[in-house]
Amino acid sequence: MKQLLYMIIFSCLLPFNLQAQKIIIGTKAFAIVYQRDVEGHLQQIYLGKKLSDTAGYRNINTALSPAYATGGSTYLNEPALAVKHADGNMSLVLDYVSSKTSNENNNIVNTEIDLKDPQYPFFVTLHYRAYQTQNIIETWTSIRHTEKSDVILNRYASAFINITSQQNYLTHFYGEYNYEMQMHKFQLAPGIFSIQSKLGVRTACNYNPSFMVSPNNDVTENTGEVFAGTLAYSGNFDIQFESLQKNVDMGNSLKIIPGINAYASSYALKPKENFETPHFIFTYTTNGEGQVSRNFHNWAINYGIWNGHQKRQTLLNNWEATYFTFNQDTLVNLFDGAKKLGVDMFLLDDGWFANKYPRDNSRAGLGDWDANKKKLPDGIGYLVKQATAKGLNFGIWIEPEMVNPKSELYEKHPDWVLKAPNRPEHLYRTQLVLDLTNPVVQDFVFGVIDKLMKESPNISYMKWDCNRSIDNAYSPYLGKDQDVMYVRYTQGFYKVLDRVRAKYPNLDMMLCASGGGRVEYGALKYFQEFWPSDNTYPMDRIKIQWGYSYFYPALAICAHVTAAGSESLKYKLDVAMSCKLGFDIMVKKMSERDIALSHTVTDNYRRLQNVINYGDLYRLVSPYKTNFASLMYVDSTKKKAVVFAYNLESIEADTYPELKMNGLDPNKKYRITEINLNSGAKVTFTENGQIFSGETLMEQGLKWYLKWARTSSVLELEAI
Ligand code: DGJ
C-alpha cells in the first residue's frame, strides 16, 4: 500500500516530460498503454477501447499493474519472469530503458520496449506488432544477458496482461481425443487458475491455448466487453490467470500470464544467447464474442496460417473407408470415387509404407518410409500419375516424428528415441517419439518429406500426423541437460518445418495430431489447415466445429463426411460444408442418389467457397445453449451470404429458437434460396425464393423452419 501511495504522490510532482512518457500500442479499435513510474519501472496504465484524445490515457489504477512482473524482488505474486543470476541471486528488477515504434507497412506498427536490471547486465525486450485493421496485437519477449556464466530462467512468460475489474468470467476450451474444443465458461475465483499442457507434443489435446475473459456474464455474440488471447506454441504451455481481489497493492485485478510451461524446464541461458518466447496474440472488443472471432479469422487468413489466401482443396480421404487394408488397385478405384464426388484431391492415409515390418496395423512399420511393395508394387509415383491422369491431385499421410519399436528405423537407431533410462519403455499406440532435439534426427524427419517430394514432385498435399505425447521424457542427445528437453523438442519441430516451407512453399499441409491435438498458431504458421477431430459424428462435430470457430477460420477446419452417425447424408454434408469440405467414405457403397447429392454439395461449396472461407462469420444459435445451431458467413461486399441451420433434437420439439441473421446490409434486399437438396426433394425452408430486406432478416429474422429432429438446411442469400 505504501508503495502505491508513494507512487501516486510522486507522480503528481514529476516534471511533465517524464509523466508524458506513454507508450501507446494501438490498433484501430483498442489500445494497451504503458508508462514509466517514479521508480523507473514500466506499468500498464490502460487496456481498452482506443481513445481519440491520448491525454486521456493516464494512470488511475488502484492496482499495481507491472508491464512484465519479475520475481524475487518486491512483486510477490505470480511473476512473468523469474531467474537465478550467475552469482546465485534470485531477484530480478527491470527498469525501463527506452522504446521505439516503427511502421512496417500501412497495417502493422511495431514497438519494442527495452528493460534492464539496474544491477546486472540482464536485458529484456518486450515486442509488439499491432495489426491495425484486424485489431490484433501480437506480443513476445526476448531475454539476454552478459553475466559471467549461465543465468537460469525458472519462469519466462511471453507477456503479462493486467485487467482491472471486480470480477471476470473465463471461457476456455478443454477436450480429449474425440472431444476436442469443448467450451467452458465460469467466474474466476480469487487465486490462480491455469490452462496448461505437460504433454510435450500434441499439447493442445486437453486444453487449447486460447481463451476469452469478460467482466460480465451477459456478454453475447454482438455485445459486451471481451479480452481474448491465444498462445502460438506447440510445446508445453501454461496460461495463468491470477485473480486478485481486495489485495492491498493489487486491488481487484486479474493478471494473465501466458507462456511456455516452466514445468521441468528451467532454461540455462548462456551469456549473449537470445531467448525468444512464443508469441501471444490478443484482441479486445466491446462488441462481443463474434467480433473476437472475426478479428482472429481476419488475422489468421492474412498472417497466421500458411498460404491463407490459397484456395483450399476439397478431398476424399481413405482412412475411415479402408483403414490399413488396401492395395494399389483398390486405391486407383477410389480415385474414381473421388471423381464421382467432384472433389479436387485424393488423400492416401496411414498404411502405405514399410517392408520388413509392413504397416498393416498401428503396431509396426512407423519410421520406415518406403512404399510397401506388396500393397503398392509400383510405388507412390504410380499413384500420383494415375490420380493426375484422372484430373485429381494427390495427397499423402505421414507421421515423421514417431517410430514403432517394430521397425527398421528403431533397429538401426535405438538412440534416436525419447525414453528415460532405467524405466520400462512406455508405448502408446505401440509407438515412441523420436528425439527431435537431435539435429541428425531433424535431418531424418525433414528427409521423410524431402524424399517423397523428390521422388514424386506432383504430390500436392501432406497430412502430418502425431499420435502420442511424450512421457518418460529423456533425450539421449541432451545427456545431462534434460531441463531444456521440452523446449528444444519444439524448437527442433520448428526447424524442420522452416526447412520444409523454405523448400516446398506450395505444398498444402494438414496439421493432425490424433485429431485436434496440435491446433494452435505456433504450428499453423506452417500449415494451411487442420484435422479437428477423429470424431466425425455430425452431432458432436457441430459442437467441436463451433468451439474451433472462436479462434480459427473455417477454411482451416477440415470437415469430412463419413459413415459415422445415423443422420441423413444431407445432414452430414450440411455440417461439413460449413467448414472445409471433404469426404472419408466408401463411395462404392453409396447410392447413385447419395453420390449425386454429394456432387451437388461439392459444386455448391466450390461456388460459395469465397463466402464460406473468406466471409465474416456470425454465430446465430448456439448448440451450447439450445438443441439447435445456426451460423452464417457474409462476404465483404455484403452481397452474398450462406446460412447453415441444424436441428439437434432427437424428437420433434415444441419450441424453437429465434433465427435472426447478422452482418447483412440493412438497406439491401436479399433473395433466399435453399440449396443442398436432393433432386426433386421438397424444400424445408417455407419462405424459399422470397426477398427480404437485410433489416427484416436481422431485426425480425426467420421463423425457425427445421421442425423435424436431426434435420438441417443451407440457405444462400443474394443481394438483388
Ligand atoms: C489419427 C488421425 O487423426 C486419423 O485421421 C488417421 O490419420 C490416423 N491417425 C492414421 O493412423
XYZ file of C-alpha atoms and ligand atoms in Angstrom:
731
model
C 0.000 0.000 0.000
C 2.786 2.340 0.985
C 4.445 1.656 -2.301
C 1.309 2.645 -4.159
C 0.784 5.854 -2.178
C 4.392 6.800 -2.759
C 3.939 6.310 -6.483
C 0.768 8.381 -6.649
C 2.197 11.320 -4.629
C 5.426 11.411 -6.577
C 3.847 11.026 -9.967
C 1.932 14.255 -9.258
C 5.217 16.015 -8.531
C 7.005 14.685 -11.588
C 8.032 17.038 -14.365
C 5.646 16.908 -17.328
C 8.052 15.237 -19.761
C 8.582 12.191 -17.539
C 4.885 11.812 -16.828
C 4.137 12.187 -20.506
C 6.271 9.232 -21.471
C 3.478 6.964 -22.528
C 3.902 4.067 -24.863
C 0.677 3.593 -26.764
C 0.303 0.330 -28.618
C -2.902 0.574 -30.530
C -4.922 -0.842 -33.369
C -7.906 0.889 -34.978
C -10.222 -0.118 -32.148
C -8.237 -0.739 -28.974
C -5.029 0.116 -27.193
C -2.757 -1.059 -24.441
C -0.747 1.744 -22.853
C 2.365 1.692 -20.701
C 4.092 4.377 -18.651
C 7.235 4.529 -16.599
C 6.553 5.046 -12.881
C 8.585 7.158 -10.458
C 10.800 4.243 -9.627
C 11.637 3.749 -13.281
C 9.541 0.607 -13.715
C 7.109 0.196 -16.555
C 3.425 -0.013 -15.642
C 0.429 -0.884 -17.799
C -1.874 2.096 -17.352
C -4.630 1.233 -19.787
C -6.195 -1.588 -21.768
C -9.424 -0.877 -23.596
C -11.146 0.977 -26.384
C -8.809 3.303 -28.271
C -9.227 6.923 -27.185
C -9.068 9.744 -29.688
C -7.561 12.033 -27.044
C -4.323 10.357 -25.977
C -4.079 12.672 -22.978
C -6.928 10.589 -21.616
C -4.552 7.686 -21.083
C -3.383 8.226 -17.518
C -2.649 6.109 -14.554
C -5.791 5.926 -12.465
C -5.184 2.322 -11.455
C -5.635 1.464 -7.839
C -3.792 -1.722 -8.587
C -0.130 -2.288 -9.337
C -0.001 -3.258 -12.976
C 3.554 -4.108 -13.974
C 4.161 -4.386 -17.695
C 6.233 -7.527 -17.105
C 6.332 -8.614 -13.453
C 9.576 -10.059 -12.162
C 10.171 -12.499 -9.326
C 12.356 -12.341 -6.239
C 12.154 -8.592 -5.732
C 9.142 -6.605 -4.415
C 6.420 -8.118 -6.620
C 5.181 -11.006 -4.540
C 2.537 -12.552 -6.758
C 2.974 -14.786 -9.794
C 5.690 -13.189 -11.985
C 6.241 -13.314 -15.723
C 9.979 -13.771 -15.359
C 11.932 -15.419 -12.529
C 15.649 -16.062 -12.806
C 18.730 -17.127 -10.923
C 21.590 -14.826 -11.826
C 25.053 -16.191 -12.479
C 26.065 -15.234 -8.900
C 23.118 -17.119 -7.400
C 20.939 -14.067 -6.694
C 17.309 -14.965 -7.309
C 15.966 -11.435 -7.562
C 15.244 -9.586 -10.763
C 14.370 -5.927 -11.231
C 13.632 -4.434 -14.636
C 13.933 -0.696 -15.226
C 12.551 0.994 -18.293
C 15.370 1.946 -20.674
C 13.862 3.037 -23.999
C 11.289 2.251 -26.601
C 10.910 2.651 -30.312
C 7.997 2.390 -32.699
C 8.070 1.962 -36.448
C 5.555 1.298 -39.199
C 6.269 -1.942 -41.007
C 3.623 -1.066 -43.568
C 0.177 0.541 -43.682
C -1.258 -2.101 -41.426
C 1.455 -3.159 -38.989
C 3.038 -0.974 -36.311
C 5.969 -2.463 -34.401
C 7.019 -1.380 -30.930
C 9.998 -2.518 -28.899
C 10.456 -1.664 -25.251
C 13.868 -2.255 -23.676
C 14.163 -3.046 -19.987
C 17.259 -3.745 -17.909
C 18.185 -4.865 -14.419
C 19.907 -1.850 -12.749
C 22.453 -4.116 -11.049
C 23.062 -6.851 -13.603
C 23.797 -6.933 -17.340
C 20.449 -8.601 -17.854
C 18.182 -7.312 -20.630
C 14.610 -7.831 -21.670
C 12.834 -6.511 -24.751
C 9.052 -6.515 -24.997
C 7.932 -6.739 -28.624
C 4.551 -5.767 -30.035
C 3.130 -5.983 -33.548
C -0.144 -4.130 -33.788
C -2.301 -5.152 -36.761
C -4.451 -2.081 -37.327
C -7.269 -3.470 -39.460
C -7.517 -6.840 -37.741
C -7.479 -5.300 -34.255
C -4.949 -7.862 -33.128
C -1.751 -7.364 -31.154
C 0.979 -9.963 -31.204
C 3.461 -9.746 -28.345
C 6.534 -11.655 -27.250
C 9.636 -11.131 -25.163
C 13.315 -11.571 -25.785
C 15.702 -12.182 -22.930
C 19.509 -11.996 -22.906
C 22.429 -11.166 -20.614
C 26.173 -10.771 -20.463
C 26.709 -12.149 -16.969
C 29.780 -14.268 -16.286
C 28.048 -17.604 -16.716
C 24.604 -19.038 -17.411
C 21.515 -17.399 -15.924
C 18.774 -19.888 -15.110
C 15.325 -18.871 -16.330
C 12.888 -20.521 -13.935
C 9.895 -18.856 -15.486
C 9.791 -16.971 -18.763
C 6.312 -15.945 -19.858
C 5.528 -14.324 -23.177
C 3.517 -11.480 -21.680
C 1.884 -10.109 -18.572
C -1.535 -8.543 -19.050
C -3.417 -6.621 -16.368
C -7.205 -6.480 -16.395
C -8.748 -4.142 -13.850
C -12.182 -5.368 -12.972
C -14.178 -6.526 -9.944
C -14.980 -9.896 -11.455
C -14.036 -11.884 -14.506
C -15.612 -14.709 -16.478
C -13.253 -17.018 -18.282
C -14.170 -19.076 -21.339
C -11.695 -21.755 -22.273
C -11.700 -24.877 -24.414
C -10.963 -28.278 -22.943
C -11.036 -31.655 -24.574
C -9.746 -35.119 -25.156
C -9.259 -37.378 -28.134
C -12.604 -37.348 -29.979
C -13.975 -34.458 -27.868
C -11.821 -31.507 -28.757
C -12.579 -27.824 -28.152
C -15.460 -28.102 -25.685
C -16.354 -24.662 -24.393
C -16.497 -23.913 -20.702
C -17.302 -20.581 -19.076
C -17.121 -19.763 -15.370
C -16.408 -16.953 -12.967
C -12.800 -16.844 -11.860
C -12.435 -17.159 -8.101
C -9.638 -15.431 -6.158
C -6.465 -17.447 -6.693
C -4.678 -18.896 -9.676
C -6.364 -20.862 -12.420
C -4.274 -22.204 -15.232
C -4.822 -23.896 -18.578
C -1.718 -25.812 -19.407
C -0.082 -28.782 -21.000
C 2.706 -31.106 -19.936
C 2.178 -33.463 -22.868
C 5.377 -32.422 -24.687
C 3.830 -32.867 -28.135
C 0.162 -32.949 -29.132
C -0.087 -30.341 -26.407
C -3.485 -28.902 -27.342
C -5.123 -32.265 -26.722
C -6.605 -31.444 -23.308
C -6.744 -27.661 -23.411
C -6.452 -25.353 -26.359
C -4.139 -22.413 -25.524
C -6.942 -19.941 -26.300
C -9.360 -18.120 -24.010
C -11.741 -15.201 -23.581
C -12.187 -13.060 -20.486
C -15.203 -10.809 -19.845
C -16.081 -8.710 -16.845
C -19.737 -9.657 -17.224
C -21.568 -12.908 -17.666
C -24.056 -11.476 -20.134
C -21.613 -10.883 -22.950
C -23.210 -12.023 -26.231
C -22.113 -12.569 -29.791
C -22.732 -8.901 -30.548
C -22.351 -7.008 -27.300
C -20.106 -6.858 -24.314
C -16.503 -6.375 -23.386
C -14.144 -9.243 -24.176
C -10.382 -9.695 -23.962
C -9.284 -12.777 -25.893
C -5.905 -14.361 -26.454
C -4.123 -17.380 -27.816
C -0.573 -18.605 -27.391
C 1.224 -19.645 -30.549
C 3.310 -22.511 -29.214
C 3.448 -26.202 -30.000
C 5.195 -27.317 -26.801
C 4.189 -27.364 -23.137
C 2.319 -24.170 -22.356
C 0.882 -22.546 -19.287
C -1.601 -19.686 -19.283
C -2.148 -18.482 -15.747
C -4.965 -16.286 -14.542
C -4.202 -14.814 -11.155
C -7.336 -13.221 -9.810
C -6.608 -10.793 -7.006
C -9.376 -9.251 -5.002
C -9.237 -6.651 -2.246
C -5.478 -7.039 -2.437
C -3.628 -4.220 -0.645
C -1.262 -3.497 -3.558
C -3.029 -5.171 -6.407
C -6.629 -4.073 -5.748
C -9.175 -6.023 -7.752
C -7.288 -7.175 -10.771
C -6.652 -10.093 -13.000
C -3.155 -10.905 -14.174
C -2.951 -13.020 -17.318
C 0.399 -14.728 -17.750
C 0.703 -16.783 -20.965
C 3.876 -18.623 -21.871
C 5.934 -21.766 -22.037
C 5.201 -24.121 -19.156
C 8.232 -23.913 -16.892
C 7.440 -27.392 -15.570
C 10.668 -29.461 -15.768
C 12.022 -26.725 -17.997
C 14.375 -24.366 -16.193
C 16.353 -22.883 -19.026
C 20.094 -22.203 -18.682
C 20.558 -19.052 -20.762
C 24.134 -18.649 -21.941
C 25.824 -15.225 -21.955
C 24.830 -13.373 -25.174
C 22.291 -16.035 -26.142
C 18.950 -14.513 -27.100
C 15.909 -16.379 -25.830
C 12.715 -15.519 -27.637
C 9.427 -16.546 -26.058
C 6.457 -17.792 -28.086
C 4.098 -15.156 -29.394
C 0.898 -14.296 -27.561
C -1.824 -12.965 -29.845
C -4.700 -10.988 -28.391
C -7.620 -8.757 -29.112
C -10.052 -6.611 -27.176
C -13.535 -5.519 -28.156
C -16.739 -4.149 -26.707
C -18.746 -5.803 -29.489
C -18.993 -9.288 -28.067
C -17.545 -12.686 -28.869
C -18.479 -12.626 -32.552
C -16.113 -9.708 -33.088
C -13.333 -11.606 -31.292
C -13.686 -14.422 -33.821
C -13.827 -12.146 -36.845
C -10.663 -10.381 -35.651
C -8.803 -13.660 -35.236
C -10.069 -15.080 -38.542
C -9.039 -11.998 -40.456
C -5.624 -12.027 -38.803
C -5.169 -15.779 -39.339
C -6.007 -15.665 -43.037
C -3.691 -12.726 -43.654
C -0.862 -13.501 -41.241
C -1.385 -16.521 -39.009
C -1.616 -19.597 -41.210
C 0.400 -20.749 -44.168
C -0.862 -19.579 -47.555
C -4.050 -18.177 -46.050
C -5.251 -16.904 -49.403
C -4.663 -20.083 -51.346
C -7.861 -21.795 -52.379
C -8.463 -24.915 -50.271
C -8.812 -28.293 -51.969
C -11.841 -30.485 -51.412
C -10.757 -34.070 -50.989
C -11.543 -37.729 -50.499
C -9.503 -39.377 -47.728
C -9.348 -43.172 -47.453
C -8.783 -43.555 -43.689
C -12.289 -44.297 -42.450
C -13.078 -46.023 -45.720
C -10.261 -48.597 -45.709
C -8.115 -48.140 -42.603
C -4.928 -50.167 -43.273
C -6.484 -52.580 -45.739
C -5.933 -51.542 -49.343
C -3.719 -52.132 -52.325
C -2.772 -50.296 -55.479
C -5.917 -51.358 -57.326
C -8.351 -50.544 -54.562
C -6.787 -47.099 -54.290
C -7.000 -46.433 -58.003
C -10.664 -47.440 -57.800
C -11.137 -44.955 -55.003
C -9.850 -42.252 -57.363
C -12.937 -42.931 -59.453
C -14.997 -42.422 -56.319
C -13.295 -39.071 -55.768
C -14.191 -38.074 -59.310
C -17.817 -39.053 -58.732
C -17.959 -36.779 -55.689
C -16.398 -33.986 -57.704
C -13.533 -33.273 -55.275
C -10.103 -31.843 -56.118
C -7.858 -34.387 -54.460
C -7.370 -37.906 -53.165
C -5.594 -38.221 -49.810
C -3.878 -41.529 -49.063
C -3.796 -42.094 -45.298
C -1.803 -44.386 -42.990
C -0.703 -47.871 -44.051
C 1.140 -47.302 -47.343
C 4.736 -47.877 -46.163
C 7.312 -50.230 -44.590
C 8.516 -53.580 -45.923
C 10.447 -55.560 -43.328
C 7.677 -54.789 -40.835
C 4.740 -53.808 -43.037
C 2.411 -51.141 -41.781
C -0.693 -53.322 -41.760
C -1.781 -52.026 -38.380
C -0.569 -49.434 -35.888
C 1.883 -51.880 -34.268
C 4.625 -51.923 -36.919
C 6.476 -50.062 -39.609
C 6.294 -46.475 -38.372
C 9.623 -44.877 -39.282
C 10.235 -46.908 -42.456
C 9.040 -44.508 -45.140
C 9.357 -46.644 -48.258
C 6.196 -47.672 -50.034
C 5.144 -51.193 -49.140
C 5.986 -53.335 -52.185
C 3.173 -55.808 -51.653
C 0.429 -53.226 -51.419
C 1.937 -50.711 -53.815
C 4.291 -52.577 -56.209
C 4.650 -49.539 -58.465
C 5.248 -47.090 -55.642
C 3.782 -43.715 -54.794
C 4.866 -42.236 -58.136
C 2.456 -44.570 -59.936
C -0.449 -43.487 -57.725
C 0.352 -39.819 -58.294
C 0.411 -40.431 -62.058
C -2.876 -42.310 -62.003
C -4.543 -39.600 -59.939
C -3.198 -36.875 -62.212
C -4.423 -38.750 -65.280
C -7.898 -38.727 -63.760
C -7.713 -34.999 -63.103
C -7.134 -35.344 -59.365
C -4.431 -34.008 -57.104
C -2.733 -36.448 -54.781
C -2.005 -36.150 -51.075
C -0.273 -38.458 -48.627
C -0.212 -39.144 -44.868
C 2.982 -39.086 -42.804
C 3.833 -39.216 -39.113
C 7.521 -38.424 -39.340
C 8.312 -37.703 -35.670
C 7.339 -41.168 -34.480
C 8.598 -44.745 -34.572
C 7.264 -48.216 -33.803
C 9.799 -50.360 -31.928
C 8.992 -52.940 -34.600
C 10.681 -51.033 -37.409
C 13.992 -50.936 -39.214
C 14.467 -47.363 -38.041
C 14.334 -48.400 -34.401
C 16.636 -51.367 -35.039
C 19.208 -49.066 -36.617
C 18.850 -46.091 -34.289
C 17.588 -47.030 -30.832
C 19.314 -43.861 -29.579
C 17.070 -41.617 -31.712
C 14.166 -42.124 -29.374
C 12.999 -40.111 -26.352
C 12.969 -42.535 -23.454
C 14.156 -42.445 -19.871
C 16.999 -44.768 -18.938
C 16.194 -47.248 -16.162
C 12.479 -47.022 -16.919
C 10.433 -49.546 -18.844
C 9.691 -48.476 -22.404
C 6.220 -46.994 -22.321
C 4.409 -47.392 -25.603
C 1.307 -45.521 -26.635
C -0.392 -46.631 -29.849
C 2.605 -49.010 -29.892
C 4.927 -46.150 -30.736
C 7.614 -43.840 -29.373
C 8.608 -40.243 -30.092
C 11.807 -39.510 -31.996
C 14.341 -37.219 -30.353
C 13.850 -34.020 -32.337
C 16.345 -32.198 -30.122
C 18.989 -34.101 -32.096
C 19.957 -32.320 -35.355
C 20.564 -35.679 -37.064
C 17.004 -36.705 -36.238
C 15.772 -33.346 -37.540
C 17.566 -34.160 -40.805
C 15.846 -37.538 -40.884
C 12.387 -36.021 -40.330
C 12.963 -33.370 -42.981
C 14.258 -36.182 -45.222
C 10.918 -38.033 -44.992
C 9.157 -35.133 -46.703
C 12.064 -34.282 -48.966
C 12.407 -37.837 -50.285
C 8.696 -38.121 -51.030
C 8.718 -34.782 -52.833
C 11.890 -35.531 -54.781
C 10.539 -38.885 -55.919
C 7.041 -37.585 -56.663
C 7.171 -33.817 -57.184
C 3.477 -33.771 -58.053
C 2.371 -34.643 -54.536
C 0.234 -31.651 -53.710
C -0.747 -32.275 -50.082
C 0.588 -33.885 -46.907
C -1.292 -34.807 -43.769
C 1.254 -34.581 -40.922
C 0.043 -36.681 -38.006
C 1.314 -37.056 -34.433
C -0.313 -39.763 -32.374
C 1.213 -39.709 -28.954
C 2.562 -37.448 -26.253
C 5.958 -37.515 -24.601
C 6.308 -39.457 -21.366
C 9.333 -40.851 -19.533
C 10.872 -37.755 -21.054
C 14.586 -38.087 -21.692
C 16.683 -37.158 -24.667
C 19.776 -39.330 -25.198
C 21.198 -36.460 -27.263
C 20.931 -33.854 -24.485
C 22.524 -36.091 -21.843
C 22.738 -34.113 -18.604
C 20.871 -31.075 -19.992
C 17.397 -32.570 -19.731
C 15.965 -29.290 -18.398
C 15.788 -27.932 -21.929
C 14.337 -31.088 -23.499
C 10.752 -29.883 -23.942
C 11.839 -26.502 -25.303
C 14.445 -27.994 -27.634
C 11.945 -30.535 -28.975
C 9.611 -27.765 -30.024
C 12.461 -25.733 -31.485
C 13.530 -28.865 -33.401
C 9.989 -29.262 -34.754
C 10.000 -25.648 -35.978
C 13.471 -26.037 -37.505
C 12.221 -28.950 -39.590
C 9.108 -27.051 -40.621
C 11.180 -23.977 -41.551
C 13.180 -26.169 -43.910
C 10.067 -27.801 -45.352
C 8.460 -24.421 -46.001
C 11.632 -22.900 -47.468
C 11.845 -25.731 -49.977
C 8.160 -26.545 -50.535
C 6.171 -23.343 -50.142
C 3.344 -24.558 -52.353
C 2.812 -27.929 -50.749
C -0.530 -27.969 -48.915
C -0.207 -29.422 -45.444
C -2.823 -30.583 -42.968
C -1.950 -30.455 -39.273
C -3.214 -33.513 -37.441
C -2.457 -34.985 -34.025
C -4.970 -37.775 -33.416
C -7.425 -35.066 -34.441
C -7.012 -31.595 -32.982
C -4.143 -32.261 -30.566
C -1.911 -29.700 -32.193
C -4.244 -26.897 -33.134
C -2.567 -23.617 -32.224
C -0.937 -20.804 -34.150
C 2.692 -21.842 -33.488
C 2.172 -24.839 -35.765
C -0.494 -23.327 -38.009
C 2.079 -20.825 -39.211
C 3.339 -23.723 -41.343
C 0.052 -25.452 -42.212
C -2.928 -24.494 -44.341
C -5.483 -26.411 -42.378
C -6.027 -28.917 -39.592
C -7.921 -32.072 -38.777
C -10.047 -31.024 -35.817
C -11.140 -34.411 -34.525
C -11.427 -38.090 -35.362
C -14.981 -37.743 -34.130
C -16.984 -37.240 -37.297
C -20.420 -37.906 -35.788
C -22.272 -34.856 -37.095
C -23.992 -34.029 -33.803
C -20.637 -33.940 -31.992
C -18.964 -32.220 -34.912
C -21.385 -29.302 -34.718
C -20.137 -28.562 -31.197
C -16.483 -29.258 -31.957
C -16.503 -27.019 -35.036
C -18.389 -24.397 -33.040
C -15.608 -24.394 -30.418
C -12.850 -24.020 -33.002
C -14.742 -21.214 -34.727
C -13.952 -18.801 -31.885
C -10.265 -18.652 -32.793
C -9.730 -20.496 -36.073
C -11.162 -19.624 -39.502
C -13.482 -22.002 -41.365
C -11.070 -22.516 -44.252
C -8.589 -24.142 -41.838
C -11.088 -26.509 -40.193
C -11.247 -29.726 -42.231
C -14.671 -31.315 -42.052
C -15.220 -34.681 -43.677
C -18.402 -36.539 -44.435
C -18.040 -40.107 -43.149
C -20.161 -43.152 -42.354
C -20.252 -42.155 -38.669
C -23.677 -41.250 -37.324
C -27.186 -42.317 -38.206
C -28.190 -38.881 -39.521
C -29.030 -38.426 -43.179
C -26.254 -37.870 -45.690
C -27.687 -34.407 -46.259
C -27.249 -33.576 -42.569
C -23.622 -34.728 -42.682
C -22.978 -32.741 -45.866
C -24.544 -29.608 -44.394
C -22.350 -29.927 -41.277
C -19.156 -30.489 -43.282
C -19.896 -27.719 -45.770
C -19.794 -25.079 -43.035
C -16.013 -25.540 -42.704
C -13.598 -27.036 -45.253
C -15.465 -29.764 -47.054
C -14.034 -33.227 -47.554
C -15.075 -36.873 -47.574
C -13.797 -40.009 -45.907
C -16.253 -42.540 -47.168
C -16.616 -45.689 -49.312
C -18.083 -44.184 -52.453
C -18.818 -47.592 -53.921
C -21.236 -48.269 -51.048
C -23.173 -45.084 -51.758
C -26.371 -44.992 -53.802
C -26.426 -43.036 -57.054
C -28.797 -40.584 -55.383
C -26.335 -40.011 -52.494
C -23.442 -39.601 -54.898
C -25.443 -37.060 -56.873
C -26.275 -35.086 -53.723
C -22.624 -35.152 -52.635
C -21.556 -33.875 -56.036
C -24.152 -31.100 -55.852
C -22.861 -30.066 -52.418
C -19.246 -30.155 -53.597
C -20.209 -27.908 -56.512
C -22.131 -25.575 -54.197
C -19.149 -25.464 -51.890
C -16.832 -24.535 -54.727
C -19.257 -21.876 -55.928
C -19.634 -20.392 -52.431
C -16.116 -21.118 -51.196
C -15.141 -17.466 -51.168
C -18.055 -16.651 -48.871
C -17.562 -19.629 -46.526
C -13.767 -19.380 -46.465
C -13.212 -15.638 -46.519
C -16.535 -14.159 -45.408
C -17.275 -12.883 -41.923
C -18.623 -15.470 -39.523
C -21.754 -14.754 -37.468
C -22.833 -17.375 -34.962
C -26.625 -17.159 -34.674
C -27.915 -20.002 -32.482
C -25.572 -21.815 -30.116
C -25.661 -25.614 -29.710
C -24.244 -24.987 -26.232
C -27.382 -23.128 -25.206
C -30.085 -24.852 -27.262
C -30.638 -28.067 -29.150
C -30.306 -26.153 -32.385
C -27.412 -24.489 -34.126
C -27.054 -21.879 -36.789
C -24.231 -19.815 -38.214
C -23.697 -17.729 -41.301
C -20.946 -16.243 -43.438
C -21.281 -12.882 -45.161
C -18.871 -11.770 -47.865
C -17.061 -8.436 -47.579
C -19.368 -6.710 -50.086
C -22.441 -7.940 -48.143
C -23.897 -9.131 -51.416
C -23.651 -12.832 -50.676
C -24.240 -14.864 -47.558
C -24.670 -18.507 -46.625
C -26.693 -19.640 -43.606
C -26.336 -23.078 -42.012
C -29.038 -24.341 -39.664
C -29.221 -27.609 -37.733
C -31.837 -29.220 -35.557
C -30.103 -31.398 -32.946
C -33.248 -32.622 -31.198
C -33.940 -36.353 -31.038
C -37.715 -35.905 -31.308
C -39.897 -33.149 -32.663
C -39.655 -30.133 -30.388
C -42.390 -27.705 -29.308
C -40.277 -24.607 -29.030
C -37.762 -23.195 -31.423
C -35.051 -20.576 -31.274
C -35.132 -17.153 -32.889
C -33.241 -17.083 -36.143
C -32.063 -13.524 -36.608
C -29.432 -13.011 -39.266
C -26.445 -10.799 -38.727
C -23.798 -8.894 -40.669
C -26.080 -8.062 -43.618
C -26.609 -4.635 -45.120
C -29.955 -3.434 -43.648
C -30.656 -1.477 -46.832
C -30.082 -4.306 -49.274
C -32.729 -6.770 -50.389
C -31.785 -10.431 -50.311
C -33.288 -13.351 -52.179
C -33.155 -16.515 -50.063
C -32.727 -19.879 -51.745
C -32.421 -23.218 -50.047
C -29.570 -25.271 -51.523
C -28.029 -28.733 -50.982
C -31.230 -30.555 -51.904
C -31.647 -33.974 -53.450
C -33.012 -33.616 -56.940
C -36.769 -33.419 -56.750
C -36.741 -33.073 -52.947
C -39.143 -30.668 -51.266
C -37.590 -27.545 -49.792
C -37.661 -27.338 -45.986
C -37.474 -23.581 -45.945
C -41.044 -22.357 -46.156
C -40.168 -18.904 -47.478
C -37.860 -20.230 -50.148
C -37.222 -17.839 -53.028
C -38.669 -14.836 -51.215
C -36.975 -11.477 -50.938
C -36.445 -9.648 -47.648
C -34.504 -6.591 -46.651
C -31.341 -7.052 -44.588
C -33.093 -5.073 -41.893
C -36.021 -7.521 -41.737
C -33.706 -10.507 -41.693
C -31.644 -9.047 -38.878
C -34.394 -7.470 -36.780
C -37.304 -9.866 -37.158
C -35.430 -12.832 -38.537
C -36.858 -16.004 -39.989
C -39.368 -18.299 -38.449
C -37.462 -21.434 -37.341
C -38.429 -23.899 -40.034
C -36.479 -27.055 -39.136
C -39.098 -28.806 -37.038
C -38.108 -32.407 -37.527
C -35.406 -33.972 -35.398
C -31.931 -34.053 -36.925
C -32.774 -32.017 -39.968
C -30.633 -29.310 -41.463
C -30.599 -26.780 -44.226
C -28.339 -24.401 -46.055
C -29.653 -21.094 -47.364
C -27.963 -18.937 -49.946
C -28.629 -15.209 -49.710
C -28.002 -12.999 -52.680
C -28.480 -9.241 -52.773
C -30.611 -8.216 -55.726
C -5.031 -40.337 -36.443
C -5.733 -39.360 -37.353
O -6.478 -38.459 -36.593
C -6.603 -40.128 -38.332
O -7.299 -39.241 -39.152
C -5.748 -41.058 -39.145
O -4.889 -40.318 -39.981
C -4.966 -41.986 -38.223
N -4.228 -41.244 -37.239
C -3.998 -42.828 -39.022
O -3.202 -43.582 -38.226
